[in-house]
XYZ file of C-alpha atoms in Angstrom:
642
model
C -85.521 -128.952 84.791
C -88.392 -126.669 85.204
C -86.256 -123.791 84.088
C -85.231 -125.613 80.947
C -88.819 -126.362 80.050
C -89.866 -122.730 80.555
C -87.117 -121.539 78.206
C -88.195 -124.002 75.566
C -91.804 -122.823 75.701
C -90.737 -119.169 75.291
C -88.737 -119.883 72.102
C -91.651 -121.780 70.640
C -94.038 -118.856 71.114
C -91.754 -116.527 69.151
C -91.704 -118.701 66.052
C -95.524 -118.847 65.785
C -97.009 -116.889 62.693
C -100.281 -114.961 62.663
C -101.500 -115.554 59.102
C -104.624 -113.514 59.520
C -102.752 -110.363 60.447
C -100.268 -110.844 57.638
C -103.033 -111.284 55.103
C -104.841 -108.215 56.359
C -101.667 -106.117 56.105
C -100.973 -107.354 52.589
C -104.494 -106.631 51.388
C -104.419 -103.115 52.806
C -101.130 -102.431 51.029
C -102.427 -103.777 47.734
C -105.575 -101.686 48.015
C -103.567 -98.546 48.713
C -101.254 -99.250 45.793
C -104.200 -99.991 43.526
C -105.986 -96.790 44.516
C -102.789 -94.827 43.961
C -102.295 -96.341 40.511
C -105.919 -95.672 39.580
C -105.660 -92.084 40.743
C -102.475 -91.630 38.733
C -104.130 -93.116 35.664
C -107.114 -90.818 36.135
C -104.774 -87.818 36.482
C -102.845 -88.894 33.382
C -106.026 -89.309 31.386
C -107.358 -85.958 32.577
C -104.094 -84.255 31.737
C -104.051 -85.896 28.341
C -107.633 -84.789 27.731
C -106.800 -81.249 28.848
C -103.781 -81.006 26.573
C -105.360 -82.628 23.535
C -108.859 -81.195 23.770
C -108.892 -78.042 25.846
C -105.436 -76.745 24.765
C -105.514 -78.242 21.293
C -105.391 -74.966 19.366
C -102.689 -73.462 21.545
C -100.319 -76.403 21.212
C -101.103 -76.826 17.559
C -99.984 -73.221 17.058
C -96.807 -73.899 19.019
C -96.165 -76.950 16.958
C -96.658 -75.041 13.763
C -94.305 -72.350 14.997
C -91.629 -74.991 15.331
C -91.935 -75.939 11.683
C -93.521 -72.854 10.016
C -91.604 -69.591 9.807
C -92.986 -66.177 8.856
C -90.603 -64.234 6.607
C -91.121 -60.474 6.050
C -91.080 -59.074 2.504
C -89.838 -55.522 2.012
C -92.061 -53.170 0.004
C -90.720 -51.331 -3.031
C -89.957 -47.719 -2.236
C -92.064 -45.136 -4.067
C -90.559 -43.413 -7.106
C -90.034 -39.669 -7.505
C -90.708 -37.813 -10.770
C -90.238 -34.232 -11.896
C -93.140 -32.115 -13.179
C -92.731 -33.536 -16.691
C -92.561 -37.188 -15.649
C -88.772 -37.549 -15.677
C -87.645 -40.139 -13.128
C -85.540 -38.538 -10.388
C -85.293 -41.344 -7.804
C -85.632 -44.998 -8.769
C -85.098 -48.487 -7.397
C -82.347 -50.135 -9.388
C -81.325 -53.771 -9.346
C -77.720 -54.146 -8.262
C -75.643 -57.294 -8.028
C -74.089 -58.449 -4.773
C -71.465 -61.127 -4.264
C -72.620 -63.352 -1.387
C -71.382 -66.441 0.458
C -73.311 -69.144 2.334
C -70.708 -70.179 4.953
C -71.930 -73.771 5.545
C -71.528 -74.534 1.843
C -67.908 -73.362 1.712
C -65.232 -75.809 2.891
C -62.466 -73.209 3.261
C -63.687 -69.625 3.511
C -60.216 -68.078 3.776
C -59.060 -69.830 0.619
C -62.253 -68.799 -1.171
C -61.686 -65.157 -0.261
C -58.112 -65.353 -1.518
C -59.277 -66.723 -4.870
C -61.912 -64.013 -5.200
C -59.245 -61.411 -4.508
C -56.966 -62.942 -7.144
C -59.740 -62.473 -9.686
C -59.947 -58.794 -8.642
C -63.535 -59.264 -7.514
C -62.906 -58.073 -3.962
C -60.332 -56.061 -2.043
C -58.817 -56.338 1.406
C -61.501 -54.083 2.889
C -64.209 -56.437 1.623
C -62.509 -59.403 3.287
C -62.276 -57.583 6.607
C -65.902 -56.445 6.478
C -67.108 -59.930 5.547
C -65.317 -61.608 8.439
C -66.811 -59.142 10.887
C -70.285 -59.932 9.520
C -69.768 -63.663 10.082
C -69.866 -63.238 13.836
C -73.354 -64.025 15.127
C -74.673 -65.072 11.693
C -76.180 -68.523 11.122
C -73.970 -70.458 8.763
C -76.763 -71.289 6.336
C -77.592 -67.570 5.887
C -76.237 -65.691 2.892
C -73.673 -62.979 3.781
C -72.778 -60.107 1.412
C -69.094 -59.867 0.525
C -69.350 -57.006 -1.947
C -72.277 -54.987 -3.255
C -72.718 -53.043 -6.505
C -70.773 -55.322 -8.816
C -70.351 -53.951 -12.304
C -71.083 -55.924 -15.473
C -67.459 -56.905 -15.955
C -67.212 -58.307 -12.431
C -70.452 -60.238 -12.895
C -69.072 -61.706 -16.129
C -65.753 -62.680 -14.503
C -67.511 -64.484 -11.672
C -69.941 -66.229 -14.007
C -67.040 -67.727 -15.988
C -65.318 -68.955 -12.826
C -68.413 -69.867 -10.843
C -67.615 -73.604 -10.851
C -64.587 -72.876 -8.654
C -66.696 -71.324 -5.902
C -69.295 -73.634 -4.356
C -71.422 -71.711 -1.859
C -70.674 -68.373 -3.544
C -73.363 -66.699 -5.617
C -74.475 -63.406 -7.124
C -77.796 -61.975 -5.932
C -79.798 -59.084 -7.407
C -81.293 -56.592 -4.941
C -83.269 -53.361 -5.336
C -81.271 -50.335 -4.229
C -82.226 -46.656 -4.345
C -80.552 -44.790 -7.188
C -80.452 -41.099 -8.078
C -79.804 -40.650 -11.821
C -79.003 -36.937 -11.535
C -76.619 -37.302 -8.604
C -75.308 -34.102 -7.084
C -77.406 -31.842 -9.323
C -80.517 -32.674 -7.311
C -79.248 -33.983 -3.997
C -80.154 -30.925 -1.922
C -83.761 -31.154 -3.072
C -84.284 -34.919 -2.939
C -81.968 -35.865 -0.109
C -81.058 -39.552 0.076
C -81.692 -42.814 1.924
C -79.204 -44.680 4.086
C -78.981 -47.633 6.427
C -81.257 -47.485 9.471
C -79.338 -46.610 12.636
C -80.243 -47.272 16.275
C -81.740 -43.822 16.822
C -84.045 -44.212 13.838
C -84.909 -47.758 14.835
C -86.202 -46.471 18.161
C -88.712 -44.080 16.588
C -90.058 -46.024 13.592
C -92.694 -48.746 13.440
C -90.290 -51.668 13.698
C -92.906 -54.177 12.557
C -93.222 -52.339 9.237
C -89.443 -52.126 8.784
C -88.499 -55.765 9.514
C -87.326 -56.383 5.954
C -86.180 -52.816 5.210
C -82.553 -51.803 5.462
C -82.814 -48.149 4.420
C -84.707 -45.051 5.471
C -84.852 -41.429 4.295
C -82.063 -39.427 5.903
C -82.549 -35.857 4.637
C -84.634 -33.846 2.190
C -87.780 -35.148 0.560
C -86.726 -38.743 1.196
C -86.966 -38.099 4.925
C -89.948 -35.722 4.941
C -92.138 -38.097 2.900
C -90.802 -41.337 4.409
C -94.272 -42.483 5.494
C -95.536 -42.162 1.917
C -92.474 -43.564 0.170
C -91.787 -46.618 2.322
C -94.966 -48.654 1.789
C -96.366 -51.530 3.861
C -94.491 -54.726 4.620
C -95.677 -58.104 3.295
C -94.882 -61.626 4.506
C -94.757 -65.288 3.508
C -95.202 -68.468 5.564
C -92.649 -71.165 4.802
C -91.907 -74.588 6.253
C -88.504 -74.931 7.861
C -86.406 -77.679 9.379
C -84.945 -77.648 12.892
C -82.016 -75.581 11.634
C -84.271 -72.929 10.145
C -83.734 -73.868 6.491
C -86.669 -73.315 4.159
C -88.304 -76.489 2.858
C -90.328 -76.376 -0.349
C -92.531 -73.569 -1.663
C -94.221 -70.904 0.543
C -97.397 -72.098 2.269
C -98.940 -68.612 2.083
C -97.840 -65.204 0.872
C -99.195 -61.690 1.366
C -97.460 -59.309 -1.038
C -96.188 -55.970 0.287
C -97.857 -52.693 -0.675
C -95.414 -50.452 -2.590
C -94.762 -46.927 -1.391
C -96.555 -44.000 -2.985
C -94.934 -42.269 -5.948
C -94.326 -38.518 -5.783
C -94.495 -35.919 -8.515
C -92.503 -32.742 -7.919
C -92.814 -29.192 -9.152
C -89.109 -29.323 -10.056
C -88.226 -29.055 -13.737
C -85.072 -31.144 -14.023
C -83.822 -29.330 -17.121
C -84.225 -25.957 -15.402
C -82.481 -27.432 -12.369
C -79.555 -28.547 -14.516
C -79.240 -25.173 -16.220
C -79.237 -23.413 -12.852
C -76.537 -25.753 -11.536
C -74.441 -25.280 -14.676
C -74.832 -21.503 -14.483
C -73.382 -21.494 -10.956
C -70.238 -23.182 -12.226
C -67.626 -23.581 -9.505
C -69.037 -20.816 -7.323
C -70.566 -21.556 -3.949
C -74.120 -20.382 -3.516
C -77.730 -21.087 -4.288
C -80.437 -20.638 -6.914
C -84.119 -20.902 -6.013
C -86.781 -20.482 -8.707
C -90.483 -20.592 -7.833
C -93.887 -20.088 -9.423
C -95.289 -16.980 -7.691
C -98.849 -18.044 -8.508
C -98.854 -21.095 -6.238
C -95.517 -21.444 -4.381
C -94.253 -24.370 -6.459
C -90.470 -24.669 -6.530
C -89.188 -24.973 -10.100
C -85.493 -25.270 -9.257
C -83.583 -25.582 -5.996
C -79.805 -25.549 -6.275
C -77.218 -25.505 -3.529
C -73.694 -25.457 -4.915
C -71.507 -27.433 -4.514
C -73.385 -30.687 -4.133
C -72.331 -34.303 -3.683
C -73.299 -37.692 -5.076
C -76.000 -39.185 -2.834
C -75.602 -42.687 -4.309
C -72.535 -43.270 -2.168
C -74.636 -42.952 0.995
C -77.191 -45.579 -0.030
C -75.041 -48.669 0.486
C -72.605 -47.022 2.872
C -69.941 -44.413 2.184
C -66.348 -45.072 3.184
C -64.837 -43.225 6.120
C -62.257 -41.483 3.927
C -64.853 -40.282 1.402
C -67.090 -39.002 4.181
C -64.215 -37.149 5.791
C -63.479 -35.427 2.480
C -67.046 -34.133 2.395
C -67.122 -32.983 6.015
C -63.707 -31.312 5.984
C -64.056 -29.517 2.642
C -64.065 -25.733 2.987
C -66.817 -25.618 0.337
C -69.176 -27.540 2.661
C -70.935 -29.628 -0.012
C -73.189 -31.310 2.591
C -74.635 -27.938 3.628
C -77.987 -27.073 2.023
C -77.570 -23.375 1.323
C -81.070 -22.949 -0.117
C -82.750 -23.998 3.157
C -80.123 -23.244 5.776
C -77.790 -20.704 4.225
C -78.141 -17.425 6.127
C -77.134 -14.344 4.140
C -77.511 -10.628 4.603
C -79.904 -9.834 1.751
C -78.231 -6.527 0.981
C -79.602 -4.185 -1.657
C -82.062 -6.700 -3.093
C -84.551 -5.628 -0.394
C -84.507 -1.961 -1.419
C -87.688 -2.324 -3.534
C -89.420 -3.834 -0.502
C -88.260 -0.942 1.664
C -89.349 1.582 -0.962
C -92.837 0.077 -0.982
C -92.978 0.289 2.821
C -91.978 3.955 2.617
C -94.827 4.651 0.203
C -97.336 2.651 2.246
C -96.390 4.386 5.491
C -96.494 7.791 3.704
C -92.934 8.647 4.663
C -92.113 9.288 1.003
C -93.818 9.833 -2.323
C -92.570 8.907 -5.776
C -91.271 12.472 -6.081
C -89.463 12.635 -2.737
C -85.709 13.161 -3.167
C -82.593 12.765 -1.048
C -79.168 14.283 -1.811
C -76.387 11.753 -2.333
C -72.857 13.183 -2.225
C -71.448 9.700 -1.692
C -72.344 9.365 1.961
C -75.085 9.973 4.518
C -74.942 11.195 8.115
C -77.403 10.628 10.948
C -78.807 14.035 11.897
C -76.768 15.648 14.682
C -74.237 12.797 14.616
C -71.425 13.869 12.306
C -68.827 11.526 13.712
C -69.739 8.672 11.371
C -70.279 8.574 7.612
C -72.520 5.928 6.050
C -71.016 5.565 2.622
C -72.618 4.926 -0.739
C -71.225 2.154 -2.926
C -70.522 4.856 -5.528
C -67.734 7.066 -4.290
C -69.029 10.322 -5.789
C -72.679 9.568 -5.073
C -75.722 9.744 -7.357
C -76.459 13.460 -7.361
C -78.288 16.128 -5.413
C -81.824 14.847 -5.951
C -82.290 11.073 -5.920
C -85.894 9.901 -6.100
C -87.293 6.416 -5.418
C -86.997 5.205 -9.013
C -83.358 6.216 -9.365
C -82.591 4.896 -5.878
C -83.838 1.421 -6.877
C -82.448 1.427 -10.423
C -79.000 2.614 -9.341
C -79.140 1.055 -5.846
C -78.481 4.338 -4.059
C -77.545 3.602 -0.436
C -78.032 7.077 1.131
C -81.659 7.199 -0.039
C -82.427 4.051 1.936
C -80.255 5.073 4.881
C -82.444 8.124 5.204
C -85.700 6.234 4.635
C -84.863 3.523 7.179
C -83.806 6.079 9.777
C -87.081 7.990 9.463
C -89.082 4.759 9.345
C -87.592 3.255 12.488
C -86.883 -0.376 13.203
C -90.385 -1.103 14.517
C -92.143 -0.199 11.259
C -89.384 -1.686 9.123
C -89.435 -5.021 10.927
C -93.226 -5.231 10.961
C -93.602 -4.719 7.221
C -90.685 -6.944 6.281
C -92.185 -9.816 8.224
C -95.231 -9.475 5.967
C -92.864 -10.479 3.130
C -91.882 -13.617 5.029
C -88.504 -12.531 6.394
C -87.627 -14.045 9.752
C -90.189 -16.834 9.236
C -90.341 -20.337 7.818
C -91.443 -20.624 4.197
C -93.355 -23.834 4.975
C -91.359 -25.873 2.475
C -92.070 -29.619 2.640
C -88.510 -30.676 3.378
C -87.875 -29.980 7.035
C -84.476 -28.713 8.221
C -85.294 -25.130 7.190
C -84.127 -22.238 9.369
C -86.166 -19.022 9.777
C -83.328 -16.519 9.610
C -83.482 -13.265 11.570
C -85.641 -10.206 10.971
C -84.229 -7.975 13.712
C -86.400 -5.833 15.928
C -86.115 -3.941 19.169
C -87.615 -6.901 21.069
C -85.364 -9.412 19.308
C -82.181 -7.607 20.303
C -83.313 -7.160 23.880
C -84.090 -10.876 24.137
C -81.044 -12.184 22.281
C -78.324 -9.629 23.037
C -79.630 -8.076 26.286
C -79.033 -4.631 24.763
C -81.165 -1.728 23.508
C -81.584 -0.925 19.822
C -79.514 1.942 18.383
C -80.412 4.272 15.488
C -77.278 3.336 13.562
C -78.429 -0.275 13.470
C -81.660 0.820 11.799
C -79.633 2.666 9.168
C -77.624 -0.460 8.291
C -80.769 -2.596 8.296
C -82.138 -0.226 5.637
C -79.698 -1.656 3.085
C -80.265 -5.271 4.133
C -77.244 -5.721 6.369
C -76.455 -5.733 10.067
C -78.405 -8.338 12.032
C -80.765 -9.084 9.150
C -80.107 -12.533 7.660
C -82.350 -14.635 5.434
C -82.328 -17.756 3.284
C -82.512 -17.881 -0.524
C -85.953 -19.472 -0.122
C -87.227 -16.459 1.808
C -85.745 -14.015 -0.665
C -87.272 -15.810 -3.649
C -90.690 -15.921 -2.019
C -90.527 -12.246 -1.048
C -89.789 -11.081 -4.589
C -92.505 -13.394 -5.913
C -95.004 -11.691 -3.621
C -93.831 -8.222 -4.634
C -93.788 -9.120 -8.324
C -97.266 -10.584 -8.443
C -98.667 -8.030 -6.007
C -100.766 -10.623 -4.272
C -100.714 -13.696 -2.077
C -97.521 -15.277 -0.811
C -97.762 -19.076 -0.573
C -96.026 -21.705 1.502
C -93.335 -23.144 -0.730
C -93.614 -26.787 -1.721
C -91.896 -29.355 -3.916
C -94.441 -32.181 -4.023
C -97.493 -31.394 -6.152
C -99.048 -34.883 -6.441
C -98.939 -38.114 -4.440
C -99.975 -41.351 -6.132
C -102.456 -43.387 -4.129
C -103.181 -46.632 -5.944
C -104.073 -45.800 -9.543
C -104.890 -42.143 -8.924
C -102.815 -39.065 -8.226
C -103.908 -36.795 -5.397
C -103.032 -33.105 -5.543
C -101.306 -31.640 -2.508
C -102.974 -28.496 -1.126
C -101.727 -24.995 -1.949
C -101.528 -23.101 1.342
C -101.300 -19.296 1.631
C -98.633 -18.103 4.039
C -99.513 -16.205 7.180
C -98.940 -12.473 7.680
C -99.535 -11.193 4.131
C -98.588 -7.753 2.815
C -101.517 -5.581 1.738
C -101.167 -4.457 -1.902
C -104.534 -2.745 -2.140
C -102.814 0.526 -3.142
C -101.862 -0.381 -6.714
C -100.123 2.929 -7.381
C -97.516 2.257 -4.690
C -96.988 -1.260 -6.005
C -96.626 -0.142 -9.620
C -94.112 2.540 -8.685
C -91.799 -0.059 -7.175
C -92.390 -2.633 -9.923
C -91.643 -0.121 -12.685
C -88.387 0.802 -10.974
C -87.434 -2.874 -10.796
C -88.226 -3.198 -14.493
C -85.637 -0.516 -15.245
C -82.988 -2.358 -13.195
C -82.754 -4.807 -16.121
C -82.787 -2.131 -18.833
C -80.378 0.324 -20.432
C -79.084 2.863 -19.785
C -78.999 2.965 -15.967
C -80.000 -0.459 -14.621
C -77.425 -2.363 -12.555
C -78.446 -5.601 -14.368
C -78.667 -4.037 -17.850
C -75.733 -5.983 -19.279
C -76.945 -9.350 -18.051
C -80.419 -8.892 -19.571
C -79.410 -7.212 -22.793
C -81.287 -8.702 -25.743
C -83.716 -10.794 -23.704
C -86.829 -11.812 -25.662
C -89.045 -11.515 -22.593
C -89.737 -8.731 -20.120
C -88.400 -8.991 -16.597
C -87.805 -7.038 -13.412
C -85.293 -7.457 -10.638
C -82.807 -6.055 -8.174
C -79.091 -6.647 -7.750
C -77.193 -6.631 -4.499
C -73.592 -6.650 -3.343
C -73.188 -7.614 0.290
C -70.050 -6.649 2.175
C -68.664 -9.333 4.479
C -65.985 -7.130 6.018
C -65.456 -3.417 6.585
C -64.189 -1.608 3.501
C -62.328 1.612 2.901
C -62.508 3.838 -0.176
C -59.507 2.086 -1.754
C -61.015 -1.424 -1.327
C -59.548 -3.920 -3.811
C -61.200 -7.348 -3.755
C -58.217 -8.992 -5.469
C -56.161 -8.282 -2.353
C -58.734 -9.739 0.039
C -59.006 -13.396 1.011
C -61.774 -15.057 -0.972
C -63.880 -15.857 2.083
C -64.121 -12.126 2.896
C -65.075 -10.927 -0.579
C -68.550 -9.587 -1.275
C -71.542 -11.852 -1.919
C -73.311 -11.261 -5.225
C -77.130 -11.260 -5.062
C -80.034 -10.995 -7.489
C -83.804 -11.189 -7.086
C -86.141 -11.029 -10.063
C -89.226 -12.243 -11.887
C -90.645 -12.575 -15.397
C -92.627 -11.823 -17.449
C -92.911 -8.343 -16.000
C -96.612 -7.972 -16.776
C -97.810 -11.380 -15.509
C -95.062 -13.121 -13.505
C -94.730 -16.888 -13.980
C -91.330 -17.374 -12.398
C -89.480 -15.602 -9.589
C -85.985 -16.406 -8.431
C -83.221 -15.639 -5.988
C -79.544 -16.050 -6.822
C -76.794 -15.964 -4.194
C -73.185 -16.305 -5.340
C -70.791 -16.385 -2.415
C -67.629 -14.251 -2.475
C -68.077 -13.429 -6.157
C -68.259 -9.620 -6.135
C -70.958 -7.436 -7.673
C -74.500 -8.721 -8.065
C -74.893 -7.254 -11.539
C -71.723 -8.961 -12.761
C -72.037 -12.400 -11.163
C -75.547 -13.125 -9.895
C -77.651 -11.463 -12.621
C -76.040 -13.520 -15.457
C -76.957 -16.713 -13.580
C -80.552 -15.500 -13.342
C -80.557 -14.675 -17.066
C -79.562 -18.229 -18.011
C -82.275 -19.706 -15.805
C -84.970 -17.407 -17.208
C -83.809 -18.059 -20.777
C -84.250 -21.796 -20.239
C -87.650 -21.373 -18.626
C -89.073 -19.386 -21.555
C -87.364 -21.571 -24.154
C -89.023 -24.661 -22.685
C -92.345 -22.874 -22.253
C -92.398 -21.612 -25.840
C -91.410 -25.025 -27.215
C -94.203 -26.657 -25.248
C -96.717 -24.104 -26.491
C -95.597 -24.616 -30.080
C -95.858 -28.393 -29.679
C -99.395 -28.109 -28.310
C -100.393 -25.847 -31.197
C -99.067 -28.362 -33.717
C -100.969 -31.158 -31.969
C -104.178 -29.162 -32.124
C -103.734 -28.586 -35.858
C -103.076 -32.277 -36.440
C -106.266 -33.130 -34.571
C -108.268 -30.479 -36.383
C -107.272 -31.382 -39.921
C -106.562 -35.070 -39.481
C -102.954 -34.729 -40.621
C -100.787 -37.815 -40.093
């Protein structure tokens, strides 16, 4: 009984509730929760204040970036003019056939229809499909560029059949004179990865092309201009909505004016005909290049929008090497055209006088070395007493064999470098090579061998190791003709900056020849004058009947060893002699000097001198016409004639 009662009391104590403790626990939990909520609200408010007040500008910019896009605007490339204002390189509008993929229901069917209308070919289809990869579907993709007027007309008539297809006009570089001027101007082409790594990418965001060679490359910084931009509103897909919010126009590239006379350039190119070679004409008074021809050339317009693989292979595999700039990089033995230079050195170094003579039986022998004959070009020689004048006029080899031997390679090389041989001409094109003016030190460094007397003898007629460019040869004869300063050659005479044209500086070349002894200079110049005259001059036929005075020197450079019975008709063309001519006019006060190199053509008097004659004829024809026109204008102004 007592046990039962004790058990009952124990159960009753377990069911008793302590309301005070429960209330206290509940209140503490509510307070904690309330404090937590308040703290979270405070944190949320603080964060909101931080984002909306402190970081307002930052997030506003990010927000704008999500809806406002900055689009680059390409600048117009600077134009290039000749000395008379004729446009040589322009920006021409061309028409491109383009497709916006998202607006075309069936692209394959559309391409088939375009092909049926003869607007595109299979190669255009293939190229277009490769472009589609990685391109946003609302972006316009070019199917074919450079549509002609007939193709534009055909598409315009059938445009209703091609939703999402359109024709766009774009500015593309164009060279009106094509291959006649390509080796002077160069060309532009699509930017490649190597070029992209070295240029200011920010300034080229909207530009597809860059100068590849020639003036286009050398003056790229001037010609390109400065990029512009526009701010436009876009949707989430990147499509432009409405008109631009802001636009900063690009700054066009600077225009260039060249010293080139395009008509003289054309005449020089025409005079070369189908022969390989080069013509360089310069103004000896300032180093301006009047004509620069490397023949054959090629059409640079094909490189602007992308030349086909087959067309490029034709250019690179041609034996005529049309891509090779012979004026800048062609290395030729100058041959006999340097004999006047050597004669002047002989006079200056007092090894000869104007009356010194050398016998010429048709050959020359190094003293005490009878085992080898150095032959004259004329089998029977030029007589028993050949003086300097006759040696230059008739191009007597033994006279200069003897002079070079007595002069020695050290003196010869030193003086010839003062004419610019073996050095850069400073032309503003890049890519030039300096050639070789051999010396004792040069051979020891390059060939690890000593210099031999026989090599000096051959150097005395401009052969052996001596090689130079047409640019060097033209500048050397300009210096000898004017008897004064030799200048760094240049093509660009003025650069347009805004509304004004700035003149480029005229820079004298280093290492000048000293012409203080006028008697020595005149002796050589007078001999060169007779080269172009009857009855003895080697260029007498080419310059017969000329209305202006001129002076020059012909050269015939052997490319292979020849025997007395040499017959060029039986020799492969590539081994036939190079024809050379250097000259200037007028004789009294030179205004133009030129070098002509005609590869594998034969004698200089027969092939190179006639080319020079045509160039000089054109120069004086244009000069006289201009003078006459100015005189007429002056009379009109003086007398008020209408």
